[in-house]
Coordinates of C-alpha atoms in Angstrom, one line a residue:
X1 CA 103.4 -40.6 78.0
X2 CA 100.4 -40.8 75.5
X3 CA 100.3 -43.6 73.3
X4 CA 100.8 -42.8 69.8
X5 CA 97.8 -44.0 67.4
X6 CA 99.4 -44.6 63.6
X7 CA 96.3 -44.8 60.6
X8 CA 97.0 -47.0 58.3
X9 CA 94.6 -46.0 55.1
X10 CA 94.5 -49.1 52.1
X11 CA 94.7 -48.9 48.7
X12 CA 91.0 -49.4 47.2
X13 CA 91.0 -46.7 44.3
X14 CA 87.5 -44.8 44.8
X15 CA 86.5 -46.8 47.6
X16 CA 88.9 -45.0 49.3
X17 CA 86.3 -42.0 49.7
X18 CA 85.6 -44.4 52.7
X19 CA 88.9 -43.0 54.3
X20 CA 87.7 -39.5 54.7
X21 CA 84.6 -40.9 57.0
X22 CA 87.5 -42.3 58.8
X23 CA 89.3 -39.5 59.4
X24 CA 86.1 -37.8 60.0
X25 CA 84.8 -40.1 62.7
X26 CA 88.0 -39.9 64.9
X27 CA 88.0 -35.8 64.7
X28 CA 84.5 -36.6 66.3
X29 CA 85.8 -38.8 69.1
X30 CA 88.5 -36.3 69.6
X31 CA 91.2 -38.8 68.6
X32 CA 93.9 -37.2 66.2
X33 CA 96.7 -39.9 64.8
X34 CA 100.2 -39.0 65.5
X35 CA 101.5 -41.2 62.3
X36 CA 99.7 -42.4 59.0
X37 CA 100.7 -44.9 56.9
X38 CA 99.0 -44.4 53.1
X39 CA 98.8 -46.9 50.0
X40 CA 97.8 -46.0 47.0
X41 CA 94.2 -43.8 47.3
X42 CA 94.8 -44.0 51.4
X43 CA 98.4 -42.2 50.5
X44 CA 96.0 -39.6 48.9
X45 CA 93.8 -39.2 51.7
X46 CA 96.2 -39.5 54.2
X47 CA 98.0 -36.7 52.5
X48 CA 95.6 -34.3 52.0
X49 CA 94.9 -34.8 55.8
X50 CA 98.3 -33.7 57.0
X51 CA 98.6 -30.8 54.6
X52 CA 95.3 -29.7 55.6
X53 CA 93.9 -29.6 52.3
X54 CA 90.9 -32.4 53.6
X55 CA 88.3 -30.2 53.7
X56 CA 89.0 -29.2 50.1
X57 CA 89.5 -32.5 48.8
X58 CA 85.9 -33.9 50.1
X59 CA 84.1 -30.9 48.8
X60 CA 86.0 -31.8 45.6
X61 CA 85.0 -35.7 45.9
X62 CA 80.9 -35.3 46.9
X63 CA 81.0 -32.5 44.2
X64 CA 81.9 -35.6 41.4
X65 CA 79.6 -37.1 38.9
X66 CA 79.9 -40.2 37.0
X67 CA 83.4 -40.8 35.5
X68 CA 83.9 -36.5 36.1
X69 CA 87.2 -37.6 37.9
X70 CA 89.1 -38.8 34.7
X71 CA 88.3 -35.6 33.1
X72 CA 90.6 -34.2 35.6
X73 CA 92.9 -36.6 34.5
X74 CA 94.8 -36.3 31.1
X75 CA 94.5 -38.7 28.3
X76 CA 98.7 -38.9 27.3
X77 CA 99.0 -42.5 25.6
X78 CA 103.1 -43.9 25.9
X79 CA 104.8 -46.4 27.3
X80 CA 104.1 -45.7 30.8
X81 CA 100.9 -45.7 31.0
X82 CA 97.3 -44.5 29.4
X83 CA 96.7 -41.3 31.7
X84 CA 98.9 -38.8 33.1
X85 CA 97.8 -37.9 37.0
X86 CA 99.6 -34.6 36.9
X87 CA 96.9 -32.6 36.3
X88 CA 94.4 -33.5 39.0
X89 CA 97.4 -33.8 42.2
X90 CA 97.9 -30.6 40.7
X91 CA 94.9 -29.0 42.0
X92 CA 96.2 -29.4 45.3
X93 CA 99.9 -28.1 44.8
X94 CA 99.1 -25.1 46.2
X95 CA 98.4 -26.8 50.0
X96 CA 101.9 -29.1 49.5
X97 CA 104.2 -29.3 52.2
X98 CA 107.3 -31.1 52.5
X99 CA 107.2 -34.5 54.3
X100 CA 109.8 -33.9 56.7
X101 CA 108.0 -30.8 57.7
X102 CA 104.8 -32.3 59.0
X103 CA 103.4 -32.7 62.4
X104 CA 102.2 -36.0 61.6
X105 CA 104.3 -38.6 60.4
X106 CA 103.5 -39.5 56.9
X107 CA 104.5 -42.2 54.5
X108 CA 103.2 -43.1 51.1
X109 CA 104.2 -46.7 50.1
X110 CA 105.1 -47.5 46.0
X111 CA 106.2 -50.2 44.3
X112 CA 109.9 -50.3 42.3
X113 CA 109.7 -50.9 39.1
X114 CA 113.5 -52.0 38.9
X115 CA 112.9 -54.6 42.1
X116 CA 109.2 -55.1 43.0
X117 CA 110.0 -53.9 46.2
X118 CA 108.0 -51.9 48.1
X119 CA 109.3 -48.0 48.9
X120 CA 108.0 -45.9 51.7
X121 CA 108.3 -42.5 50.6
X122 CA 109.1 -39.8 53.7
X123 CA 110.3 -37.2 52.9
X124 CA 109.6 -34.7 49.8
X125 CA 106.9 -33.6 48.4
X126 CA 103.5 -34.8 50.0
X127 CA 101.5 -34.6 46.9
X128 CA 104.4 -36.2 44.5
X129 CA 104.5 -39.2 47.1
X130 CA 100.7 -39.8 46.9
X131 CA 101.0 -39.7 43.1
X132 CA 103.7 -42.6 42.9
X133 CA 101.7 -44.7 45.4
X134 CA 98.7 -44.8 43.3
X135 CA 100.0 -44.9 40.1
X136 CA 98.0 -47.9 39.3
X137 CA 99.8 -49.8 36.4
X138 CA 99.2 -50.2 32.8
X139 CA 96.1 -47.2 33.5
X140 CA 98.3 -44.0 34.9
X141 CA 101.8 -43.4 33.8
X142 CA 104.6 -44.6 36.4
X143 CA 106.0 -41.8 38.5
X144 CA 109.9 -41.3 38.8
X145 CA 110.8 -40.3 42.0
X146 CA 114.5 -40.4 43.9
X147 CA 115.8 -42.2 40.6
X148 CA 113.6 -44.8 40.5
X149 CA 110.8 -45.7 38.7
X150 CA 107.6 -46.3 41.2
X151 CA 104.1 -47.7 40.5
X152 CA 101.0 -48.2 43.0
X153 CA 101.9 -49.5 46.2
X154 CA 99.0 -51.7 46.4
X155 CA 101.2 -54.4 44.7
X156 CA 103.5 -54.8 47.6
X157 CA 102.2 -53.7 50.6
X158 CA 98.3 -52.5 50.2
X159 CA 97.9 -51.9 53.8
X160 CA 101.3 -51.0 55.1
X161 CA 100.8 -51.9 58.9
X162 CA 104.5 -52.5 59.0
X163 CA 105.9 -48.7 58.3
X164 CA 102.9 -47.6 61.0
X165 CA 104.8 -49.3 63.2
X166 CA 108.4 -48.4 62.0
X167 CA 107.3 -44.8 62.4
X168 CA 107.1 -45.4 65.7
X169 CA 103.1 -46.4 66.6
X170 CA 101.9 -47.8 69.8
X171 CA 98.6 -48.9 68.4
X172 CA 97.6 -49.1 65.0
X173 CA 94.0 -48.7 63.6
X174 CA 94.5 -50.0 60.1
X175 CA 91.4 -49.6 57.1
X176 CA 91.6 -52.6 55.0
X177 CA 89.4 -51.8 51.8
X178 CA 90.1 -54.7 50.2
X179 CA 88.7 -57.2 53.1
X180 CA 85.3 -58.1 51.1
X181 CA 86.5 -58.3 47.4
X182 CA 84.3 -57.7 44.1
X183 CA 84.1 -61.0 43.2
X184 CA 81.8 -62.7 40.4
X185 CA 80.0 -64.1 42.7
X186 CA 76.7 -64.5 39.9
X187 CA 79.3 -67.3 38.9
X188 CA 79.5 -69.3 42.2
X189 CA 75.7 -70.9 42.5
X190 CA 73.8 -72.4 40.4
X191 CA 69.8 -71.0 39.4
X192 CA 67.3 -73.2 40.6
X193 CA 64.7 -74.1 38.3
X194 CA 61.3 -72.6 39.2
X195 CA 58.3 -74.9 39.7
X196 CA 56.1 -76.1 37.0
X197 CA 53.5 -72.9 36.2
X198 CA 51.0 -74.0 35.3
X199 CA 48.5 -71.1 32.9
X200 CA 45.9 -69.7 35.4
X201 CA 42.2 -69.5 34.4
X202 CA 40.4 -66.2 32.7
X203 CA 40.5 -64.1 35.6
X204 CA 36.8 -63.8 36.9
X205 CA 35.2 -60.6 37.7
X206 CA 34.8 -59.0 41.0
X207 CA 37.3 -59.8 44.5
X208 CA 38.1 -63.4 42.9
X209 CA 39.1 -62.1 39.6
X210 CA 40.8 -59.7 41.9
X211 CA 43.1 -61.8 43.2
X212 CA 43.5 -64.4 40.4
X213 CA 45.4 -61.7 38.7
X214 CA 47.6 -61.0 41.6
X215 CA 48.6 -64.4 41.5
X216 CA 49.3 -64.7 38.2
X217 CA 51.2 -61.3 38.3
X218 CA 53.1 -62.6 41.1
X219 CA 54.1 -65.9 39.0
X220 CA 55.0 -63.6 36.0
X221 CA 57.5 -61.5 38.3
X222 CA 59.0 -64.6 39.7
X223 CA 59.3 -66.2 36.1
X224 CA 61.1 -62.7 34.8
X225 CA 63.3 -63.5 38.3
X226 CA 64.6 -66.7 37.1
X227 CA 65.1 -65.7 33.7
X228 CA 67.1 -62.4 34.3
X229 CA 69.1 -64.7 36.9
X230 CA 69.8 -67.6 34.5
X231 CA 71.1 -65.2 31.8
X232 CA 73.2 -63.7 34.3
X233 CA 74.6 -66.8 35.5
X234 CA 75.3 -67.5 31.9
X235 CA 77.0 -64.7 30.4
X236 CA 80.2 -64.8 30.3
X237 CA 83.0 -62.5 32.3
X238 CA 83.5 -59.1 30.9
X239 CA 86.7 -58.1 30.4
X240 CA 86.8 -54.9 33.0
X241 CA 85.0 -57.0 35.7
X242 CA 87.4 -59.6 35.4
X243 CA 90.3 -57.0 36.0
X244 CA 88.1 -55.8 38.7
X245 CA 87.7 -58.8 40.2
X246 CA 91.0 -60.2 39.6
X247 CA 92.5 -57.3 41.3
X248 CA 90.5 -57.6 44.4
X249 CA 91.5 -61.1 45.1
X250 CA 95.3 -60.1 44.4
X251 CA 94.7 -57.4 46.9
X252 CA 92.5 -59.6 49.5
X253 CA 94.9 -62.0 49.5
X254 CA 97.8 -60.1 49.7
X255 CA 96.4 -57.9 52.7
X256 CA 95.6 -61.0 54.6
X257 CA 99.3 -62.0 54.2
X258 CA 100.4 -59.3 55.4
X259 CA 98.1 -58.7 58.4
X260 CA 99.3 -62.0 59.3
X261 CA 103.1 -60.7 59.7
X262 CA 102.0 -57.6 61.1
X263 CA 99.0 -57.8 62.8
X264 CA 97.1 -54.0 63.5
X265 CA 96.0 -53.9 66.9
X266 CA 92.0 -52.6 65.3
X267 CA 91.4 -53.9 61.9
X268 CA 88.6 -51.7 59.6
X269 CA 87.2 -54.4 57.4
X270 CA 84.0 -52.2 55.5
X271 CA 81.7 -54.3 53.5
X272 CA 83.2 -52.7 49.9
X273 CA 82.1 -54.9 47.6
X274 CA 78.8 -52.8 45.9
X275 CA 81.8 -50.1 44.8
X276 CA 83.0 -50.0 41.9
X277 CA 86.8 -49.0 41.8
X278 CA 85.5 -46.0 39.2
X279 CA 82.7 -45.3 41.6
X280 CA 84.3 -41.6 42.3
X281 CA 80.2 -39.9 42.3
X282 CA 79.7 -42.2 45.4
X283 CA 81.5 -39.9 48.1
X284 CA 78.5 -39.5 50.2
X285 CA 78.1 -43.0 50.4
X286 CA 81.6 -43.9 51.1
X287 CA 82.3 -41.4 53.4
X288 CA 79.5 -42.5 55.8
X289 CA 80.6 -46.1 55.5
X290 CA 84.1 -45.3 57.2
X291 CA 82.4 -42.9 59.3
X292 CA 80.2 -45.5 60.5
X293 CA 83.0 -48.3 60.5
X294 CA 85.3 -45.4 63.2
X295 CA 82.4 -45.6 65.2
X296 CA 81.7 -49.5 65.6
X297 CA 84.9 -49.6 67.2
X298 CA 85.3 -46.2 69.2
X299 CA 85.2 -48.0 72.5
X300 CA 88.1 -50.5 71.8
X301 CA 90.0 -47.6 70.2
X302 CA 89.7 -45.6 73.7
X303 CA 90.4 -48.4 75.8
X304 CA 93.6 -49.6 73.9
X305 CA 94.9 -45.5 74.0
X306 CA 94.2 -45.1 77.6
X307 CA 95.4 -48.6 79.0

Protein backbone atom coordinates (compact mmCIF):
# COMPACT_ATOMS: atom_id res chain seq x y z
CA UNK A 1 0.00 0.00 0.00
CA UNK A 2 1.38 3.57 -0.79
CA UNK A 3 2.38 5.68 1.88
CA UNK A 4 0.30 8.56 2.39
CA UNK A 5 2.39 12.06 2.31
CA UNK A 6 0.27 14.82 4.58
CA UNK A 7 1.61 18.81 3.76
CA UNK A 8 1.61 20.68 6.49
CA UNK A 9 1.66 24.55 5.10
CA UNK A 10 2.55 27.34 8.27
CA UNK A 11 1.06 30.31 9.12
CA UNK A 12 3.53 33.31 7.80
CA UNK A 13 0.90 35.88 6.34
CA UNK A 14 2.54 36.87 2.83
CA UNK A 15 5.40 34.77 3.15
CA UNK A 16 3.15 32.23 2.70
CA UNK A 17 3.38 32.88 -1.31
CA UNK A 18 6.36 30.46 -0.43
CA UNK A 19 3.69 27.60 -0.18
CA UNK A 20 2.59 27.74 -3.73
CA UNK A 21 6.54 27.05 -4.83
CA UNK A 22 5.84 24.15 -2.52
CA UNK A 23 3.08 22.82 -3.95
CA UNK A 24 4.62 23.55 -7.23
CA UNK A 25 7.82 21.70 -6.80
CA UNK A 26 6.19 18.40 -5.74
CA UNK A 27 3.67 18.48 -8.91
CA UNK A 28 7.19 18.55 -10.63
CA UNK A 29 8.58 15.48 -8.80
CA UNK A 30 5.27 13.91 -9.48
CA UNK A 31 4.52 13.72 -5.74
CA UNK A 32 0.76 14.72 -4.96
CA UNK A 33 -0.17 14.79 -0.99
CA UNK A 34 -3.03 12.69 0.11
CA UNK A 35 -3.72 15.05 3.33
CA UNK A 36 -2.91 18.79 4.09
CA UNK A 37 -2.86 20.35 7.16
CA UNK A 38 -3.14 24.47 6.76
CA UNK A 39 -2.59 27.44 9.41
CA UNK A 40 -3.48 30.51 8.85
CA UNK A 41 -2.14 31.80 5.06
CA UNK A 42 -1.03 27.80 4.56
CA UNK A 43 -4.98 27.04 5.25
CA UNK A 44 -5.35 29.54 2.32
CA UNK A 45 -3.02 27.87 0.06
CA UNK A 46 -3.69 24.61 1.07
CA UNK A 47 -7.32 25.35 0.18
CA UNK A 48 -7.11 26.81 -2.97
CA UNK A 49 -5.00 23.62 -3.86
CA UNK A 50 -7.65 21.10 -3.17
CA UNK A 51 -10.51 23.15 -4.72
CA UNK A 52 -8.45 23.55 -7.69
CA UNK A 53 -8.57 27.14 -7.68
CA UNK A 54 -4.29 27.34 -7.39
CA UNK A 55 -3.67 28.30 -10.62
CA UNK A 56 -6.06 31.22 -10.14
CA UNK A 57 -4.92 32.26 -6.89
CA UNK A 58 -1.03 32.56 -8.08
CA UNK A 59 -1.93 34.55 -11.19
CA UNK A 60 -3.93 36.64 -8.59
CA UNK A 61 -0.73 36.83 -6.11
CA UNK A 62 2.34 37.63 -8.93
CA UNK A 63 -0.36 39.97 -10.47
CA UNK A 64 -0.07 42.18 -6.83
CA UNK A 65 1.57 45.47 -6.22
CA UNK A 66 2.55 47.09 -3.06
CA UNK A 67 -0.17 47.00 -0.38
CA UNK A 68 -2.87 46.19 -3.65
CA UNK A 69 -3.97 43.11 -1.43
CA UNK A 70 -5.69 45.26 1.34
CA UNK A 71 -7.61 46.99 -1.31
CA UNK A 72 -9.28 43.72 -1.81
CA UNK A 73 -9.90 43.81 1.64
CA UNK A 74 -12.58 46.06 3.33
CA UNK A 75 -11.91 48.77 5.76
CA UNK A 76 -15.24 47.96 8.44
CA UNK A 77 -13.87 49.36 11.89
CA UNK A 78 -15.94 47.41 15.18
CA UNK A 79 -15.16 45.49 17.77
CA UNK A 80 -13.83 42.57 16.01
CA UNK A 81 -11.43 43.75 14.21
CA UNK A 82 -10.12 46.67 11.69
CA UNK A 83 -10.78 44.77 8.23
CA UNK A 84 -13.32 42.57 7.05
CA UNK A 85 -11.75 39.48 4.77
CA UNK A 86 -15.07 38.81 3.17
CA UNK A 87 -14.51 40.50 0.21
CA UNK A 88 -11.23 39.02 -1.06
CA UNK A 89 -12.12 34.94 -0.01
CA UNK A 90 -14.98 36.02 -1.93
CA UNK A 91 -13.27 36.09 -5.10
CA UNK A 92 -12.85 32.55 -4.95
CA UNK A 93 -16.46 31.42 -3.82
CA UNK A 94 -17.17 30.48 -6.98
CA UNK A 95 -14.37 27.32 -6.93
CA UNK A 96 -15.67 26.32 -3.09
CA UNK A 97 -16.32 22.88 -2.33
CA UNK A 98 -17.37 21.37 0.75
CA UNK A 99 -14.56 19.83 2.99
CA UNK A 100 -16.04 16.58 3.27
CA UNK A 101 -16.23 16.29 -0.39
CA UNK A 102 -12.54 16.52 -1.25
CA UNK A 103 -10.14 14.01 -2.53
CA UNK A 104 -7.57 15.39 -0.34
CA UNK A 105 -7.94 15.56 3.16
CA UNK A 106 -8.05 19.13 4.36
CA UNK A 107 -7.96 20.86 7.65
CA UNK A 108 -7.67 24.48 8.44
CA UNK A 109 -6.63 25.01 12.20
CA UNK A 110 -8.24 28.33 14.30
CA UNK A 111 -8.01 29.49 17.42
CA UNK A 112 -11.32 29.73 19.99
CA UNK A 113 -11.91 32.79 21.16
CA UNK A 114 -14.12 31.35 24.19
CA UNK A 115 -11.00 28.76 25.23
CA UNK A 116 -7.74 29.49 23.33
CA UNK A 117 -7.90 26.21 22.07
CA UNK A 118 -7.00 25.27 18.87
CA UNK A 119 -9.95 24.03 16.28
CA UNK A 120 -9.30 21.94 13.21
CA UNK A 121 -11.96 22.82 10.94
CA UNK A 122 -13.02 19.68 8.41
CA UNK A 123 -15.75 19.85 7.15
CA UNK A 124 -17.79 22.89 5.55
CA UNK A 125 -17.00 25.29 3.58
CA UNK A 126 -13.31 25.30 2.28
CA UNK A 127 -13.06 28.92 1.75
CA UNK A 128 -14.98 29.90 5.24
CA UNK A 129 -12.39 27.52 7.05
CA UNK A 130 -9.36 29.32 5.49
CA UNK A 131 -10.93 32.69 6.47
CA UNK A 132 -11.23 31.70 10.35
CA UNK A 133 -7.62 30.31 10.29
CA UNK A 134 -6.16 33.52 9.29
CA UNK A 135 -8.08 35.88 10.87
CA UNK A 136 -5.19 37.49 12.35
CA UNK A 137 -6.33 39.32 15.61
CA UNK A 138 -6.95 42.87 16.43
CA UNK A 139 -6.18 43.47 12.19
CA UNK A 140 -9.20 41.26 10.49
CA UNK A 141 -12.51 40.76 12.11
CA UNK A 142 -12.88 37.26 13.99
CA UNK A 143 -14.89 34.76 12.05
CA UNK A 144 -17.84 32.82 13.68
CA UNK A 145 -18.03 29.46 12.61
CA UNK A 146 -20.00 26.20 14.17
CA UNK A 147 -21.00 28.66 17.21
CA UNK A 148 -17.89 29.68 18.12
CA UNK A 149 -15.96 32.62 17.66
CA UNK A 150 -12.44 31.70 15.86
CA UNK A 151 -9.31 33.77 15.26
CA UNK A 152 -5.90 32.89 13.32
CA UNK A 153 -4.62 29.55 14.11
CA UNK A 154 -1.14 30.63 14.25
CA UNK A 155 -1.74 31.26 18.02
CA UNK A 156 -2.13 27.69 18.83
CA UNK A 157 -0.82 25.49 16.61
CA UNK A 158 1.15 27.51 13.53
CA UNK A 159 2.34 24.45 12.04
CA UNK A 160 -0.25 21.82 12.89
CA UNK A 161 1.92 18.59 12.34
CA UNK A 162 -0.37 16.94 14.81
CA UNK A 163 -3.84 16.95 12.75
CA UNK A 164 -1.39 15.74 9.51
CA UNK A 165 -0.94 12.92 11.41
CA UNK A 166 -4.49 12.51 12.92
CA UNK A 167 -5.71 12.53 9.36
CA UNK A 168 -4.10 9.65 8.95
CA UNK A 169 -0.30 10.55 7.38
CA UNK A 170 2.54 8.15 7.05
CA UNK A 171 5.08 10.81 6.42
CA UNK A 172 4.73 14.32 6.84
CA UNK A 173 6.65 17.12 4.95
CA UNK A 174 5.83 20.17 7.06
CA UNK A 175 6.77 24.10 5.80
CA UNK A 176 7.69 26.00 8.84
CA UNK A 177 7.75 29.85 7.77
CA UNK A 178 8.38 31.01 10.86
CA UNK A 179 11.83 29.02 11.41
CA UNK A 180 14.24 32.33 10.80
CA UNK A 181 12.16 35.12 12.54
CA UNK A 182 12.26 39.01 11.66
CA UNK A 183 14.07 39.93 14.33
CA UNK A 184 15.74 43.54 15.18
CA UNK A 185 18.68 42.26 14.71
CA UNK A 186 20.32 46.14 13.95
CA UNK A 187 19.84 45.97 17.88
CA UNK A 188 22.02 42.93 18.74
CA UNK A 189 25.80 44.32 17.93
CA UNK A 190 27.37 47.01 18.54
CA UNK A 191 29.02 49.59 15.49
CA UNK A 192 32.63 49.62 15.66
CA UNK A 193 34.22 52.78 15.46
CA UNK A 194 36.11 53.41 12.21
CA UNK A 195 39.80 54.20 12.31
CA UNK A 196 41.20 57.65 12.67
CA UNK A 197 40.92 59.43 8.94
CA UNK A 198 43.07 61.36 8.68
CA UNK A 199 42.33 64.47 5.58
CA UNK A 200 44.21 63.35 2.40
CA UNK A 201 46.40 65.81 0.50
CA UNK A 202 45.21 68.04 -2.75
CA UNK A 203 44.86 65.32 -5.06
CA UNK A 204 47.76 65.71 -7.63
CA UNK A 205 47.36 65.66 -11.26
CA UNK A 206 47.80 62.74 -13.56
CA UNK A 207 47.72 58.54 -12.41
CA UNK A 208 48.65 59.75 -8.66
CA UNK A 209 46.03 62.23 -8.42
CA UNK A 210 44.13 59.45 -9.95
CA UNK A 211 44.22 57.32 -7.33
CA UNK A 212 44.57 59.77 -4.32
CA UNK A 213 40.97 60.39 -5.03
CA UNK A 214 39.92 56.83 -5.15
CA UNK A 215 41.19 56.54 -1.84
CA UNK A 216 39.75 59.30 -0.46
CA UNK A 217 36.41 58.32 -2.13
CA UNK A 218 36.72 55.05 -0.75
CA UNK A 219 37.20 56.52 2.96
CA UNK A 220 34.17 58.83 2.37
CA UNK A 221 31.93 55.65 1.51
CA UNK A 222 33.18 53.83 4.46
CA UNK A 223 32.66 56.98 6.71
CA UNK A 224 28.81 57.29 5.26
CA UNK A 225 28.93 53.25 6.21
CA UNK A 226 29.49 53.85 9.78
CA UNK A 227 27.36 56.72 10.12
CA UNK A 228 24.13 55.19 8.42
CA UNK A 229 24.93 52.03 10.69
CA UNK A 230 25.36 54.01 14.00
CA UNK A 231 22.04 55.83 13.44
CA UNK A 232 20.50 52.66 12.77
CA UNK A 233 21.73 51.09 15.68
CA UNK A 234 20.42 54.06 17.54
CA UNK A 235 17.01 54.60 16.56
CA UNK A 236 14.70 53.32 18.42
CA UNK A 237 11.97 50.30 17.59
CA UNK A 238 9.11 51.37 15.51
CA UNK A 239 5.98 50.44 16.58
CA UNK A 240 4.97 47.97 13.41
CA UNK A 241 8.43 46.39 13.43
CA UNK A 242 8.18 45.66 16.95
CA UNK A 243 4.70 43.83 16.26
CA UNK A 244 6.51 42.32 13.47
CA UNK A 245 9.11 41.17 15.27
CA UNK A 246 7.35 40.26 18.38
CA UNK A 247 5.14 38.13 16.46
CA UNK A 248 7.82 36.13 14.79
CA UNK A 249 9.41 35.17 17.99
CA UNK A 250 5.79 34.12 19.42
CA UNK A 251 5.55 32.12 16.35
CA UNK A 252 9.32 30.72 16.31
CA UNK A 253 8.98 29.73 19.55
CA UNK A 254 5.85 28.23 19.56
CA UNK A 255 6.63 26.11 16.25
CA UNK A 256 9.67 24.83 17.83
CA UNK A 257 7.47 23.58 20.78
CA UNK A 258 5.41 22.00 18.91
CA UNK A 259 7.81 20.25 16.40
CA UNK A 260 9.27 18.99 19.56
CA UNK A 261 5.84 16.96 20.42
CA UNK A 262 5.24 16.16 17.08
CA UNK A 263 8.14 15.93 15.10
CA UNK A 264 7.55 15.97 10.88
CA UNK A 265 9.42 13.42 9.38
CA UNK A 266 10.95 16.51 6.54
CA UNK A 267 11.03 19.86 8.10
CA UNK A 268 10.93 23.03 5.39
CA UNK A 269 12.80 25.67 7.32
CA UNK A 270 13.18 28.79 4.28
CA UNK A 271 15.33 31.58 5.16
CA UNK A 272 12.08 34.16 5.53
CA UNK A 273 13.38 36.69 7.31
CA UNK A 274 13.95 39.67 4.28
CA UNK A 275 9.81 39.33 3.97
CA UNK A 276 7.83 41.53 5.21
CA UNK A 277 4.45 39.90 6.55
CA UNK A 278 2.70 42.84 4.11
CA UNK A 279 5.13 41.82 1.36
CA UNK A 280 2.03 40.44 -0.91
CA UNK A 281 4.00 42.12 -4.52
CA UNK A 282 6.81 39.62 -3.68
CA UNK A 283 5.06 36.36 -5.15
CA UNK A 284 7.66 35.74 -7.65
CA UNK A 285 10.20 35.77 -5.13
CA UNK A 286 8.42 33.63 -2.63
CA UNK A 287 7.24 31.24 -4.86
CA UNK A 288 10.68 30.26 -6.04
CA UNK A 289 11.99 30.08 -2.49
CA UNK A 290 9.61 27.11 -1.63
CA UNK A 291 10.07 25.83 -4.96
CA UNK A 292 13.62 25.76 -4.33
CA UNK A 293 13.26 24.64 -0.62
CA UNK A 294 10.81 21.13 -2.33
CA UNK A 295 13.75 20.56 -4.27
CA UNK A 296 16.67 20.54 -1.57
CA UNK A 297 14.98 17.76 -0.12
CA UNK A 298 13.39 15.73 -3.16
CA UNK A 299 15.62 12.81 -2.58
CA UNK A 300 14.80 12.27 1.14
CA UNK A 301 11.12 12.86 0.33
CA UNK A 302 11.39 9.74 -2.31
CA UNK A 303 13.26 7.63 -0.22
CA UNK A 304 11.00 8.00 2.94
CA UNK A 305 7.63 7.29 0.35
CA UNK A 306 9.21 4.32 -1.29
CA UNK A 307 10.88 2.60 1.85
Amino acid sequence: MAKKLGLVLGSGAARGWAHVGVLRGLKEIGVEPDIIAGCSVGALVGGTYVIGALDEFESWARELKPLSALERFTLKVHRGGLIDTAPAFNAFRGHDKNIEDLTVKFAAVAADLATGEEVAITTGSVIDAARASSAIPVIFHSVQHGGRWLVDGALANPAPVSHARAMGADIVLSVDLNAVPRVLDRFGAAIAKPAAITAAPAPKPGLSGAVAKLIEDTRGGVRRQFDLAKARADAAPHLFETAYAAADIFQMHLARARARTDPPDILLRPDMRDAMPTSFDRADEFIEEGRKALQDVRGELETLLER
